[in-house]
């Protein structure tokens, strides 16, 4: 399952780098079900599997490109972050890390706010708060999960800059999916590693 996930990731990234939209449309919806299947086979908590399947729902909605689909996708990811928060409820986070994430949240929302459509400003700010909390709590679980949370934050920030009309890197979808796929894999690895240690 993990090998199949890796192949799907490479196919998706290759399609995005080549500008092959059809390849991206086929490969992207395969990512989270394969990763969820891998996690389930490894005995992952059901909450983790649900979080990944909610990520799959978000992935599929975001492929549509419509405003309603963006909101639905953001809702799916927000529910997934709630699942991750439930998984990461134990453990201590450093004050320095918390202060860093808080500063990043305030700065990001303040900078993006003027460029966001009026109807998305409050939802994006609320989602950003939830995502930042997830990334912070992931850091209390271990290095892998902490890196996964940080990459998830980076991936969604890249999406938000596109929505806000900021200048983008070449092939912006490539960087979004690279950081997103790595984030989800590292979060899974962190949860499974903690479970095996326990």
PDB file of C-alpha atoms in Angstrom:
ATOM      1  CA  UNK A   1       0.000   0.000   0.000  1.00  0.00           C
ATOM      2  CA  UNK A   2       2.825   2.365   0.832  1.00  0.00           C
ATOM      3  CA  UNK A   3       4.525   1.613  -2.488  1.00  0.00           C
ATOM      4  CA  UNK A   4       1.245   2.268  -4.308  1.00  0.00           C
ATOM      5  CA  UNK A   5       0.910   5.566  -2.441  1.00  0.00           C
ATOM      6  CA  UNK A   6       4.450   6.533  -3.471  1.00  0.00           C
ATOM      7  CA  UNK A   7       3.713   5.689  -7.121  1.00  0.00           C
ATOM      8  CA  UNK A   8       0.511   7.756  -7.025  1.00  0.00           C
ATOM      9  CA  UNK A   9       2.404  10.698  -5.501  1.00  0.00           C
ATOM     10  CA  UNK A  10       5.074  10.525  -8.205  1.00  0.00           C
ATOM     11  CA  UNK A  11       2.408  10.283 -10.908  1.00  0.00           C
ATOM     12  CA  UNK A  12       0.593  13.302  -9.500  1.00  0.00           C
ATOM     13  CA  UNK A  13       3.733  15.404  -9.131  1.00  0.00           C
ATOM     14  CA  UNK A  14       4.918  14.411 -12.598  1.00  0.00           C
ATOM     15  CA  UNK A  15       1.561  15.380 -14.076  1.00  0.00           C
ATOM     16  CA  UNK A  16       1.641  18.760 -12.341  1.00  0.00           C
ATOM     17  CA  UNK A  17       5.214  19.437 -13.429  1.00  0.00           C
ATOM     18  CA  UNK A  18       4.330  18.556 -17.023  1.00  0.00           C
ATOM     19  CA  UNK A  19       1.071  20.494 -16.992  1.00  0.00           C
ATOM     20  CA  UNK A  20      -0.950  17.322 -17.602  1.00  0.00           C
ATOM     21  CA  UNK A  21      -4.225  18.146 -15.866  1.00  0.00           C
ATOM     22  CA  UNK A  22      -5.800  14.797 -16.725  1.00  0.00           C
ATOM     23  CA  UNK A  23      -3.025  12.929 -14.909  1.00  0.00           C
ATOM     24  CA  UNK A  24      -3.513  15.106 -11.833  1.00  0.00           C
ATOM     25  CA  UNK A  25      -7.273  14.512 -11.911  1.00  0.00           C
ATOM     26  CA  UNK A  26      -6.673  10.755 -11.889  1.00  0.00           C
ATOM     27  CA  UNK A  27      -3.763  10.539  -9.429  1.00  0.00           C
ATOM     28  CA  UNK A  28      -4.811  13.032  -6.750  1.00  0.00           C
ATOM     29  CA  UNK A  29      -7.973  11.179  -5.621  1.00  0.00           C
ATOM     30  CA  UNK A  30      -5.916   8.000  -5.158  1.00  0.00           C
ATOM     31  CA  UNK A  31      -3.482   9.436  -2.626  1.00  0.00           C
ATOM     32  CA  UNK A  32      -5.393   9.519   0.641  1.00  0.00           C
ATOM     33  CA  UNK A  33      -7.328   6.232   0.171  1.00  0.00           C
ATOM     34  CA  UNK A  34      -4.015   4.442  -0.399  1.00  0.00           C
ATOM     35  CA  UNK A  35      -2.409   6.111   2.603  1.00  0.00           C
ATOM     36  CA  UNK A  36      -5.491   5.356   4.710  1.00  0.00           C
ATOM     37  CA  UNK A  37      -5.361   1.708   3.649  1.00  0.00           C
ATOM     38  CA  UNK A  38      -1.679   1.550   4.600  1.00  0.00           C
ATOM     39  CA  UNK A  39      -2.455   3.095   7.993  1.00  0.00           C
ATOM     40  CA  UNK A  40      -5.343   0.692   8.583  1.00  0.00           C
ATOM     41  CA  UNK A  41      -3.210  -2.341   7.735  1.00  0.00           C
ATOM     42  CA  UNK A  42      -0.610  -1.102  10.227  1.00  0.00           C
ATOM     43  CA  UNK A  43      -3.252  -0.990  12.958  1.00  0.00           C
ATOM     44  CA  UNK A  44      -3.722   2.775  13.039  1.00  0.00           C
ATOM     45  CA  UNK A  45      -6.401   4.320  15.272  1.00  0.00           C
ATOM     46  CA  UNK A  46      -9.718   4.757  13.500  1.00  0.00           C
ATOM     47  CA  UNK A  47      -9.464   8.500  14.075  1.00  0.00           C
ATOM     48  CA  UNK A  48      -6.364   8.625  11.882  1.00  0.00           C
ATOM     49  CA  UNK A  49      -8.060   6.699   9.088  1.00  0.00           C
ATOM     50  CA  UNK A  50     -11.050   9.054   9.304  1.00  0.00           C
ATOM     51  CA  UNK A  51      -8.733  12.081   9.140  1.00  0.00           C
ATOM     52  CA  UNK A  52      -7.150  10.739   5.957  1.00  0.00           C
ATOM     53  CA  UNK A  53     -10.508   9.975   4.355  1.00  0.00           C
ATOM     54  CA  UNK A  54     -11.673  13.490   5.187  1.00  0.00           C
ATOM     55  CA  UNK A  55      -8.515  14.694   3.450  1.00  0.00           C
ATOM     56  CA  UNK A  56      -9.583  12.622   0.444  1.00  0.00           C
ATOM     57  CA  UNK A  57     -12.943  14.384   0.479  1.00  0.00           C
ATOM     58  CA  UNK A  58     -11.169  17.730   0.549  1.00  0.00           C
ATOM     59  CA  UNK A  59      -8.925  16.688  -2.319  1.00  0.00           C
ATOM     60  CA  UNK A  60     -11.871  15.704  -4.490  1.00  0.00           C
ATOM     61  CA  UNK A  61     -13.840  18.877  -3.771  1.00  0.00           C
ATOM     62  CA  UNK A  62     -10.849  21.104  -4.550  1.00  0.00           C
ATOM     63  CA  UNK A  63     -10.550  19.508  -7.971  1.00  0.00           C
ATOM     64  CA  UNK A  64     -13.875  21.113  -8.938  1.00  0.00           C
ATOM     65  CA  UNK A  65     -12.519  24.647  -8.717  1.00  0.00           C
ATOM     66  CA  UNK A  66     -15.882  26.267  -7.872  1.00  0.00           C
ATOM     67  CA  UNK A  67     -16.374  28.506  -4.834  1.00  0.00           C
ATOM     68  CA  UNK A  68     -18.821  26.104  -3.178  1.00  0.00           C
ATOM     69  CA  UNK A  69     -16.399  23.235  -3.743  1.00  0.00           C
ATOM     70  CA  UNK A  70     -13.573  25.227  -2.156  1.00  0.00           C
ATOM     71  CA  UNK A  71     -15.711  25.808   0.933  1.00  0.00           C
ATOM     72  CA  UNK A  72     -16.733  22.134   1.063  1.00  0.00           C
ATOM     73  CA  UNK A  73     -13.121  21.050   0.678  1.00  0.00           C
ATOM     74  CA  UNK A  74     -12.008  23.408   3.433  1.00  0.00           C
ATOM     75  CA  UNK A  75     -14.749  21.972   5.637  1.00  0.00           C
ATOM     76  CA  UNK A  76     -13.495  18.431   5.035  1.00  0.00           C
ATOM     77  CA  UNK A  77      -9.938  19.396   5.896  1.00  0.00           C
ATOM     78  CA  UNK A  78     -11.121  21.273   8.988  1.00  0.00           C
ATOM     79  CA  UNK A  79     -12.912  18.128  10.203  1.00  0.00           C
ATOM     80  CA  UNK A  80      -9.722  16.174   9.508  1.00  0.00           C
ATOM     81  CA  UNK A  81      -7.742  18.607  11.662  1.00  0.00           C
ATOM     82  CA  UNK A  82     -10.214  18.054  14.489  1.00  0.00           C
ATOM     83  CA  UNK A  83      -9.450  14.333  14.199  1.00  0.00           C
ATOM     84  CA  UNK A  84      -5.721  15.045  14.335  1.00  0.00           C
ATOM     85  CA  UNK A  85      -6.226  17.262  17.384  1.00  0.00           C
ATOM     86  CA  UNK A  86      -8.001  14.374  19.092  1.00  0.00           C
ATOM     87  CA  UNK A  87      -5.016  12.157  18.294  1.00  0.00           C
ATOM     88  CA  UNK A  88      -2.515  14.758  19.511  1.00  0.00           C
ATOM     89  CA  UNK A  89      -4.302  15.742  22.729  1.00  0.00           C
ATOM     90  CA  UNK A  90      -1.526  14.320  24.880  1.00  0.00           C
ATOM     91  CA  UNK A  91       1.981  15.646  25.188  1.00  0.00           C
ATOM     92  CA  UNK A  92       3.458  19.037  25.947  1.00  0.00           C
ATOM     93  CA  UNK A  93       4.356  21.753  23.491  1.00  0.00           C
ATOM     94  CA  UNK A  94       7.044  24.334  24.144  1.00  0.00           C
ATOM     95  CA  UNK A  95       6.081  27.921  24.749  1.00  0.00           C
ATOM     96  CA  UNK A  96       8.582  29.052  22.148  1.00  0.00           C
ATOM     97  CA  UNK A  97       6.964  26.857  19.490  1.00  0.00           C
ATOM     98  CA  UNK A  98       3.530  28.092  20.494  1.00  0.00           C
ATOM     99  CA  UNK A  99       4.660  31.699  20.270  1.00  0.00           C
ATOM    100  CA  UNK A 100       6.202  31.062  16.857  1.00  0.00           C
ATOM    101  CA  UNK A 101       3.048  29.488  15.481  1.00  0.00           C
ATOM    102  CA  UNK A 102       0.899  32.262  16.968  1.00  0.00           C
ATOM    103  CA  UNK A 103       3.059  34.918  15.326  1.00  0.00           C
ATOM    104  CA  UNK A 104       2.941  33.058  12.006  1.00  0.00           C
ATOM    105  CA  UNK A 105      -0.852  32.791  12.209  1.00  0.00           C
ATOM    106  CA  UNK A 106      -1.405  36.477  12.933  1.00  0.00           C
ATOM    107  CA  UNK A 107       1.053  37.593  10.262  1.00  0.00           C
ATOM    108  CA  UNK A 108      -0.313  35.245   7.602  1.00  0.00           C
ATOM    109  CA  UNK A 109      -3.957  36.154   8.158  1.00  0.00           C
ATOM    110  CA  UNK A 110      -3.141  39.876   8.280  1.00  0.00           C
ATOM    111  CA  UNK A 111      -1.178  39.732   5.031  1.00  0.00           C
ATOM    112  CA  UNK A 112      -3.697  37.565   3.172  1.00  0.00           C
ATOM    113  CA  UNK A 113      -6.837  39.335   4.412  1.00  0.00           C
ATOM    114  CA  UNK A 114      -6.922  42.228   1.879  1.00  0.00           C
ATOM    115  CA  UNK A 115      -6.526  39.907  -1.114  1.00  0.00           C
ATOM    116  CA  UNK A 116      -9.091  37.296  -0.088  1.00  0.00           C
ATOM    117  CA  UNK A 117     -12.652  37.480  -1.441  1.00  0.00           C
ATOM    118  CA  UNK A 118     -14.933  38.993   1.204  1.00  0.00           C
ATOM    119  CA  UNK A 119     -16.904  35.790   1.635  1.00  0.00           C
ATOM    120  CA  UNK A 120     -13.771  33.751   2.321  1.00  0.00           C
ATOM    121  CA  UNK A 121     -12.014  35.995   4.822  1.00  0.00           C
ATOM    122  CA  UNK A 122     -13.663  34.768   8.014  1.00  0.00           C
ATOM    123  CA  UNK A 123     -13.759  31.071   6.979  1.00  0.00           C
ATOM    124  CA  UNK A 124     -10.099  31.165   5.950  1.00  0.00           C
ATOM    125  CA  UNK A 125      -9.120  32.869   9.222  1.00  0.00           C
ATOM    126  CA  UNK A 126     -11.043  30.270  11.255  1.00  0.00           C
ATOM    127  CA  UNK A 127      -9.568  27.414   9.260  1.00  0.00           C
ATOM    128  CA  UNK A 128      -6.079  28.891   9.654  1.00  0.00           C
ATOM    129  CA  UNK A 129      -6.506  28.943  13.430  1.00  0.00           C
ATOM    130  CA  UNK A 130      -7.585  25.288  13.483  1.00  0.00           C
ATOM    131  CA  UNK A 131      -4.751  24.250  11.169  1.00  0.00           C
ATOM    132  CA  UNK A 132      -2.176  26.112  13.264  1.00  0.00           C
ATOM    133  CA  UNK A 133      -3.447  24.445  16.440  1.00  0.00           C
ATOM    134  CA  UNK A 134      -3.127  21.052  14.746  1.00  0.00           C
ATOM    135  CA  UNK A 135       0.442  21.822  13.646  1.00  0.00           C
ATOM    136  CA  UNK A 136       1.337  22.968  17.155  1.00  0.00           C
ATOM    137  CA  UNK A 137      -0.124  19.894  18.820  1.00  0.00           C
ATOM    138  CA  UNK A 138       1.517  17.622  16.254  1.00  0.00           C
ATOM    139  CA  UNK A 139       4.851  18.969  17.455  1.00  0.00           C
ATOM    140  CA  UNK A 140       4.154  17.492  20.887  1.00  0.00           C
ATOM    141  CA  UNK A 141       3.855  14.016  19.375  1.00  0.00           C
ATOM    142  CA  UNK A 142       7.348  13.819  17.933  1.00  0.00           C
ATOM    143  CA  UNK A 143       9.591  15.009  15.138  1.00  0.00           C
ATOM    144  CA  UNK A 144       7.790  13.242  12.277  1.00  0.00           C
ATOM    145  CA  UNK A 145       4.350  14.447  13.264  1.00  0.00           C
ATOM    146  CA  UNK A 146       5.709  17.909  14.016  1.00  0.00           C
ATOM    147  CA  UNK A 147       7.256  18.192  10.563  1.00  0.00           C
ATOM    148  CA  UNK A 148       4.032  16.877   9.069  1.00  0.00           C
ATOM    149  CA  UNK A 149       2.010  19.554  10.817  1.00  0.00           C
ATOM    150  CA  UNK A 150       4.396  22.279   9.681  1.00  0.00           C
ATOM    151  CA  UNK A 151       4.298  21.067   6.069  1.00  0.00           C
ATOM    152  CA  UNK A 152       0.507  20.911   6.141  1.00  0.00           C
ATOM    153  CA  UNK A 153       0.489  24.528   7.278  1.00  0.00           C
ATOM    154  CA  UNK A 154       2.890  25.460   4.483  1.00  0.00           C
ATOM    155  CA  UNK A 155       0.865  23.615   1.838  1.00  0.00           C
ATOM    156  CA  UNK A 156      -2.396  25.305   2.762  1.00  0.00           C
ATOM    157  CA  UNK A 157      -0.676  28.674   2.998  1.00  0.00           C
ATOM    158  CA  UNK A 158       0.501  28.217  -0.590  1.00  0.00           C
ATOM    159  CA  UNK A 159      -3.116  27.577  -1.610  1.00  0.00           C
ATOM    160  CA  UNK A 160      -4.274  30.667   0.278  1.00  0.00           C
ATOM    161  CA  UNK A 161      -1.710  32.890  -1.420  1.00  0.00           C
ATOM    162  CA  UNK A 162      -3.085  31.755  -4.767  1.00  0.00           C
ATOM    163  CA  UNK A 163      -6.638  32.553  -3.692  1.00  0.00           C
ATOM    164  CA  UNK A 164      -5.461  35.968  -2.496  1.00  0.00           C
ATOM    165  CA  UNK A 165      -3.877  36.682  -5.874  1.00  0.00           C
ATOM    166  CA  UNK A 166      -0.252  36.692  -4.761  1.00  0.00           C
ATOM    167  CA  UNK A 167       2.529  35.936  -7.272  1.00  0.00           C
ATOM    168  CA  UNK A 168       3.062  32.189  -7.493  1.00  0.00           C
ATOM    169  CA  UNK A 169       6.006  29.876  -8.004  1.00  0.00           C
ATOM    170  CA  UNK A 170       6.217  28.094 -11.352  1.00  0.00           C
ATOM    171  CA  UNK A 171       3.848  25.086 -11.356  1.00  0.00           C
ATOM    172  CA  UNK A 172       2.265  26.117  -8.032  1.00  0.00           C
ATOM    173  CA  UNK A 173       0.180  22.952  -7.809  1.00  0.00           C
ATOM    174  CA  UNK A 174       3.379  20.898  -7.759  1.00  0.00           C
ATOM    175  CA  UNK A 175       4.606  22.579  -4.566  1.00  0.00           C
ATOM    176  CA  UNK A 176       1.193  22.401  -2.934  1.00  0.00           C
ATOM    177  CA  UNK A 177       0.903  18.665  -3.540  1.00  0.00           C
ATOM    178  CA  UNK A 178       4.550  17.951  -2.683  1.00  0.00           C
ATOM    179  CA  UNK A 179       4.203  19.541   0.757  1.00  0.00           C
ATOM    180  CA  UNK A 180       0.709  18.115   1.272  1.00  0.00           C
ATOM    181  CA  UNK A 181       1.615  14.511   0.443  1.00  0.00           C
ATOM    182  CA  UNK A 182       4.736  14.724   2.599  1.00  0.00           C
ATOM    183  CA  UNK A 183       2.701  16.252   5.440  1.00  0.00           C
ATOM    184  CA  UNK A 184       0.089  13.517   5.479  1.00  0.00           C
ATOM    185  CA  UNK A 185       2.715  10.780   5.271  1.00  0.00           C
ATOM    186  CA  UNK A 186       4.716  12.271   8.144  1.00  0.00           C
ATOM    187  CA  UNK A 187       1.594  12.673  10.273  1.00  0.00           C
ATOM    188  CA  UNK A 188       0.742   9.016   9.690  1.00  0.00           C
ATOM    189  CA  UNK A 189       4.313   7.974  10.453  1.00  0.00           C
ATOM    190  CA  UNK A 190       4.291  10.018  13.646  1.00  0.00           C
ATOM    191  CA  UNK A 191       1.033   8.517  14.893  1.00  0.00           C
ATOM    192  CA  UNK A 192       2.053   4.957  14.024  1.00  0.00           C
ATOM    193  CA  UNK A 193       5.467   5.441  15.597  1.00  0.00           C
ATOM    194  CA  UNK A 194       3.953   6.691  18.838  1.00  0.00           C
ATOM    195  CA  UNK A 195       1.495   3.775  18.868  1.00  0.00           C
ATOM    196  CA  UNK A 196       4.277   1.214  18.348  1.00  0.00           C
ATOM    197  CA  UNK A 197       6.386   2.818  21.072  1.00  0.00           C
ATOM    198  CA  UNK A 198       3.460   2.737  23.490  1.00  0.00           C
TER     199      UNK A 198
END
